[in-house]
Structure formats: structure tokens, C-alpha cells
C-alpha positions as a printed Julia matrix, in Angstrom:
260×3 Matrix{Float64}:
 90.73   -73.61   -76.66
 90.42   -76.95   -78.34
 87.18   -78.41   -79.77
 87.23   -81.18   -77.15
 87.46   -78.6    -74.4
 84.58   -76.6    -75.97
 82.35   -79.72   -76.02
 82.72   -80.02   -72.2
 80.6    -76.81   -71.78
 76.88   -76.9    -71.16
 74.08   -75.88   -73.5
 76.09   -75.57   -76.75
 74.2    -74.64   -79.95
 75.64   -75.45   -83.41
 74.67   -73.49   -86.51
 73.26   -76.21   -88.77
 74.62   -75.6    -92.24
 75.4    -71.98   -91.06
 72.61   -69.52   -90.36
 70.37   -71.27   -92.91
 67.18   -69.74   -91.76
 68.43   -66.27   -92.8
 70.97   -67.08   -95.46
 71.45   -69.74   -98.18
 72.78   -72.94   -96.39
 76.43   -73.9    -96.63
 77.47   -70.62   -98.05
 80.05   -68.13   -96.82
 77.17   -65.68   -96.11
 75.53   -68.28   -93.81
 78.8    -68.79   -92.0
 79.21   -65.02   -91.57
 75.65   -64.4    -90.27
 76.13   -67.21   -87.62
 78.88   -65.44   -85.89
 77.91   -64.32   -82.33
 74.73   -66.51   -82.56
 76.17   -69.97   -81.95
 78.97   -71.86   -80.25
 80.27   -73.66   -83.43
 79.23   -73.99   -87.01
 78.25   -77.17   -88.87
 78.82   -77.74   -92.56
 78.55   -80.46   -95.06
 81.33   -81.4    -97.46
 81.89   -83.62  -100.47
 84.19   -83.94  -103.49
 83.87   -82.69  -107.0
 84.68   -84.95  -109.83
 88.38   -83.64  -109.77
 88.57   -84.06  -106.03
 88.12   -80.41  -104.75
 86.42   -80.42  -101.49
 83.19   -78.35  -101.57
 80.6    -77.4    -99.12
 77.28   -78.88  -100.04
 74.62   -80.89   -98.33
 72.66   -82.77  -101.12
 74.38   -85.25  -103.41
 72.64   -83.43  -106.29
 72.63   -79.8   -107.2
 69.09   -79.08  -108.14
 67.61   -77.87  -104.78
 70.28   -75.29  -103.86
 71.6    -74.16  -107.13
 70.38   -72.7   -110.51
 71.67   -75.69  -112.5
 68.25   -76.43  -114.07
 68.35   -73.12  -115.76
 71.63   -73.84  -117.61
 71.03   -75.48  -120.96
 74.56   -76.79  -121.4
 74.25   -78.97  -118.29
 70.85   -80.6   -119.02
 72.5    -83.8   -120.29
 74.05   -84.21  -116.83
 70.95   -85.05  -114.87
 70.37   -85.98  -112.09
 73.08   -83.43  -111.47
 75.16   -85.39  -109.04
 77.91   -83.32  -107.33
 80.49   -85.86  -108.12
 79.86   -85.8   -111.85
 80.95   -82.11  -112.05
 84.35   -80.72  -112.32
 85.19   -77.82  -109.74
 85.36   -75.34  -112.67
 81.86   -76.38  -113.69
 80.54   -76.04  -110.14
 81.97   -72.54  -109.93
 79.7    -71.45  -112.75
 76.52   -72.05  -110.61
 74.66   -69.66  -108.33
 74.27   -71.06  -104.77
 72.0    -68.28  -103.4
 69.23   -66.98  -105.66
 67.04   -70.11  -104.83
 66.8    -68.99  -101.25
 65.77   -65.33  -101.65
 62.33   -64.0   -102.49
 63.92   -61.56  -104.99
 66.31   -63.52  -107.31
 69.13   -61.04  -107.24
 71.17   -62.38  -104.29
 73.71   -64.56  -105.98
 76.14   -66.66  -103.92
 79.38   -68.27  -105.03
 80.43   -71.86  -104.26
 82.03   -72.29  -100.94
 85.07   -74.69  -100.75
 86.34   -76.32   -97.5
 89.57   -74.45   -98.03
 87.74   -71.08   -97.84
 85.58   -72.3    -94.87
 88.61   -73.28   -92.9
 90.31   -69.96   -93.69
 87.18   -68.18   -92.42
 87.18   -70.25   -89.19
 90.85   -69.45   -88.63
 90.44   -65.76   -89.35
 87.55   -65.49   -86.86
 88.79   -67.85   -84.17
 85.75   -70.1    -84.59
 84.98   -73.82   -84.35
 83.52   -76.05   -87.07
 81.8    -79.5    -87.36
 82.54   -80.92   -90.77
 80.07   -83.56   -91.75
 81.47   -85.72   -94.52
 78.7    -86.86   -96.8
 78.59   -90.44   -98.0
 80.38   -90.51  -101.38
 81.05   -94.24  -101.44
 79.19   -94.47  -104.78
 81.77   -92.18  -106.36
 85.07   -92.45  -104.48
 87.05   -94.9   -102.36
 86.74   -94.2    -98.65
 90.42   -93.61   -98.27
 90.66   -91.08  -101.13
 87.79   -89.11   -99.52
 89.38   -88.94   -96.05
 92.92   -88.37   -97.24
 91.73   -85.36   -99.39
 89.82   -83.8    -96.59
 92.47   -84.5    -94.05
 95.15   -82.82   -96.18
 93.04   -79.62   -96.34
 92.6    -79.52   -92.56
 96.2    -80.05   -91.92
 97.3    -77.41   -94.48
 94.83   -74.89   -92.86
 96.39   -75.67   -89.42
 92.95   -75.88   -87.73
 93.11   -79.33   -86.28
 92.24   -77.97   -82.82
 89.02   -76.08   -84.1
 87.56   -79.07   -86.01
 85.08   -81.88   -85.24
 84.47   -84.48   -87.93
 81.16   -86.44   -88.27
 79.56   -88.75   -90.76
 76.73   -91.19   -91.3
 79.3    -93.33   -93.16
 81.11   -94.77   -90.17
 83.79   -96.43   -92.33
 85.08   -92.86   -92.78
 85.48   -92.36   -89.09
 87.94   -95.17   -88.71
 90.17   -93.64   -91.37
 89.72   -90.16   -89.85
 91.21   -91.39   -86.54
 94.13   -92.88   -88.37
 94.82   -89.73   -90.42
 93.91   -87.13   -87.85
 94.39   -88.71   -84.42
 94.0    -85.46   -82.51
 90.83   -84.38   -84.27
 87.65   -85.37   -82.44
 84.96   -87.34   -84.36
 81.32   -88.24   -84.07
 79.12   -91.05   -85.36
 75.89   -89.68   -86.91
 72.8    -91.99   -86.98
 69.19   -91.74   -87.72
 66.31   -94.24   -87.57
 67.79   -96.64   -85.03
 70.78   -97.04   -82.78
 73.51   -99.53   -83.78
 73.37  -102.84   -81.89
 75.61  -102.97   -78.74
 75.85   -99.12   -79.0
 78.64   -98.47   -76.46
 80.97  -101.19   -77.8
 80.18  -100.06   -81.35
 81.14   -96.44   -80.65
 84.31   -97.6    -78.89
 85.21   -99.66   -81.96
 85.03   -96.45   -84.02
 87.2    -94.62   -81.7
 84.72   -91.67   -81.79
 84.4    -88.9    -79.14
 80.61   -88.2    -79.71
 77.33   -89.55   -80.82
 75.05   -87.37   -82.95
 71.46   -88.44   -83.12
 68.04   -87.45   -84.33
 65.91   -85.91   -81.52
 63.41   -88.84   -82.07
 66.13   -91.26   -80.78
 66.85   -89.33   -77.54
 65.89   -90.48   -74.17
 67.23   -89.76   -70.67
 68.55   -93.2    -69.99
 70.5    -93.41   -73.19
 72.06   -89.95   -72.79
 73.08   -90.83   -69.17
 74.7    -94.03   -70.26
 76.63   -92.34   -73.09
 77.78   -89.43   -70.89
 78.93   -91.75   -68.05
 80.95   -93.8    -70.52
 82.76   -90.72   -71.8
 80.81   -89.87   -75.01
 79.57   -86.41   -75.84
 75.97   -86.25   -77.23
 74.69   -84.01   -79.96
 71.08   -83.86   -81.21
 69.8    -82.58   -84.45
 67.76   -80.71   -85.69
 66.35   -78.63   -82.8
 64.52   -75.44   -83.45
 62.1    -75.43   -80.58
 63.39   -73.59   -77.43
 61.37   -75.79   -75.04
 62.8    -78.94   -76.66
 66.3    -77.52   -76.39
 65.72   -76.8    -72.66
 64.51   -80.4    -72.1
 67.51   -81.89   -73.97
 70.05   -79.88   -72.0
 68.32   -80.82   -68.73
 68.79   -84.59   -69.4
 72.49   -84.04   -70.19
 72.79   -83.42   -74.0
 75.94   -81.54   -74.69
 74.8    -79.63   -77.77
 72.17   -79.21   -80.35
 72.18   -78.43   -84.08
 69.61   -75.71   -84.99
 68.43   -73.83   -88.06
 67.07   -71.09   -85.93
 69.85   -69.3    -83.99
 67.71   -68.03   -81.21
 68.92   -66.83   -77.89
 66.14   -68.82   -76.17
 67.89   -71.95   -77.3
 70.72   -71.34   -74.84
 68.35   -71.34   -71.75
 69.3    -74.44   -69.58
């Protein structure tokens, strides 16, 4: 099955940053624990200073690593991901911050390893590309990520999304057979349908505050898939599926979210 075929099914649930309610987000442990509890996994990626694609949500390292405890890195505040070499990032612990007892360390997850995992387990993955325009040229970002997807041979199992819509135009050029989605928050772009067509995207991912029945109907009738983030309430999930939303992104992988 291809990702586009999966998206046509009803009531899909995506594991937001993996199973992040029970494991440190965007780690291999989070991906492993999401198996059997979702229809596809969502992760965030960005580049290290030497252009290794790593799995990380924040553009700084302080929230989800132990970097503040390492004296040798204190002169690198505010700890931007793009200021660190891959070798330096591998020195950090990506798990102890999450657990009550600080003895559950987690290694850095790379996109390469995440794609290997998806392939090994016949899973699907949504790769959200974080905005790195303050560190790298757009084309460098997309070419680096596209190369890893191609080398892994998982084009049919990937959906690419981003809040930086300039990326999506290059994605369609480099990976024409990989579906893409425009992420937005706060407000819809003007002339929404024409705007999405200009990006050549397949889907529109929106905050649940922007959802209404008329908009979803319009998008679906025009051929766009609709994904909504972040939905942790079963009743809200039910309501969204009832008005035609294709899939939701959730931190809490609860069977009740599947009720439609």
C-alpha cells in the first residue's frame, strides 16, 4: 500500500512525535511503542551543522536533552541544533528528561535510522521538516532529506509536511511521487484552495482551532486530504471524523480515538 492509498481510509490516527505520552518524543523508543496503536507515525527533522538529518522538534536542545548539564557546551547557548556537529549531538541524552527516575537514557535518532525502522516494520511515516531557513538554504535542506528518503527506498511510505511552504515546492520537484502537506497555524492563507494548488500539495494540516465543517467539505471536494493536530480527546476526534477529517495527530494513542 502507498501512503496516498492509506490516506483515503477513514478515521486515521497519527502518532504525534511517536508515542510521546509514554516515551521521550522523537526517539526510537517512541516509534517502537507506537506500533499497533496508530495508522502512521509523525516525526520532526532538521539538520546538524554538518548536515546530518536528525529527528528533533525544537530548534534548541535544552527541553529534550541534558545539554545544560554539560559544562563544555555552556558557551554554545542558546543551544541551537544547527550550531552543533553530529558527533556533538551524539554525546547527549535524549531520554532522561522524560522519566521520573533519571536512568532511562536515549540516544539521538537520525532520519536514516527512523526510515530503516519504518522499512523493517512495514510502517508509514509523516516527516515534518522544521523551518531551518535561518541556518541553511532551502534547496540544501530538501536535497539532503530527499537523498536519504531515496537511499532508504521508502518513497511510497512517506508523507512530507512543513510550516515553511517554500520547502514543499522543492519537495515536489525532488520527490514528485511523495505526497506532501502544508502545515498552518493561526489563520488560513488567503485564497486557500488556489494557494494549496500552487504548492502542489496533497493535504492540509491544521490546528483544531481552525477546523469547521464547511472548510473541511470544501477541501475534501476539491481533492485535498485534511489532517488535524493535536487531538487527544476522544469526543473531539469523533466530531472531527464525522465532518470528514481524514486523520488526526495525537499524543495519546487511545483506542477510543478510532471511534467514528
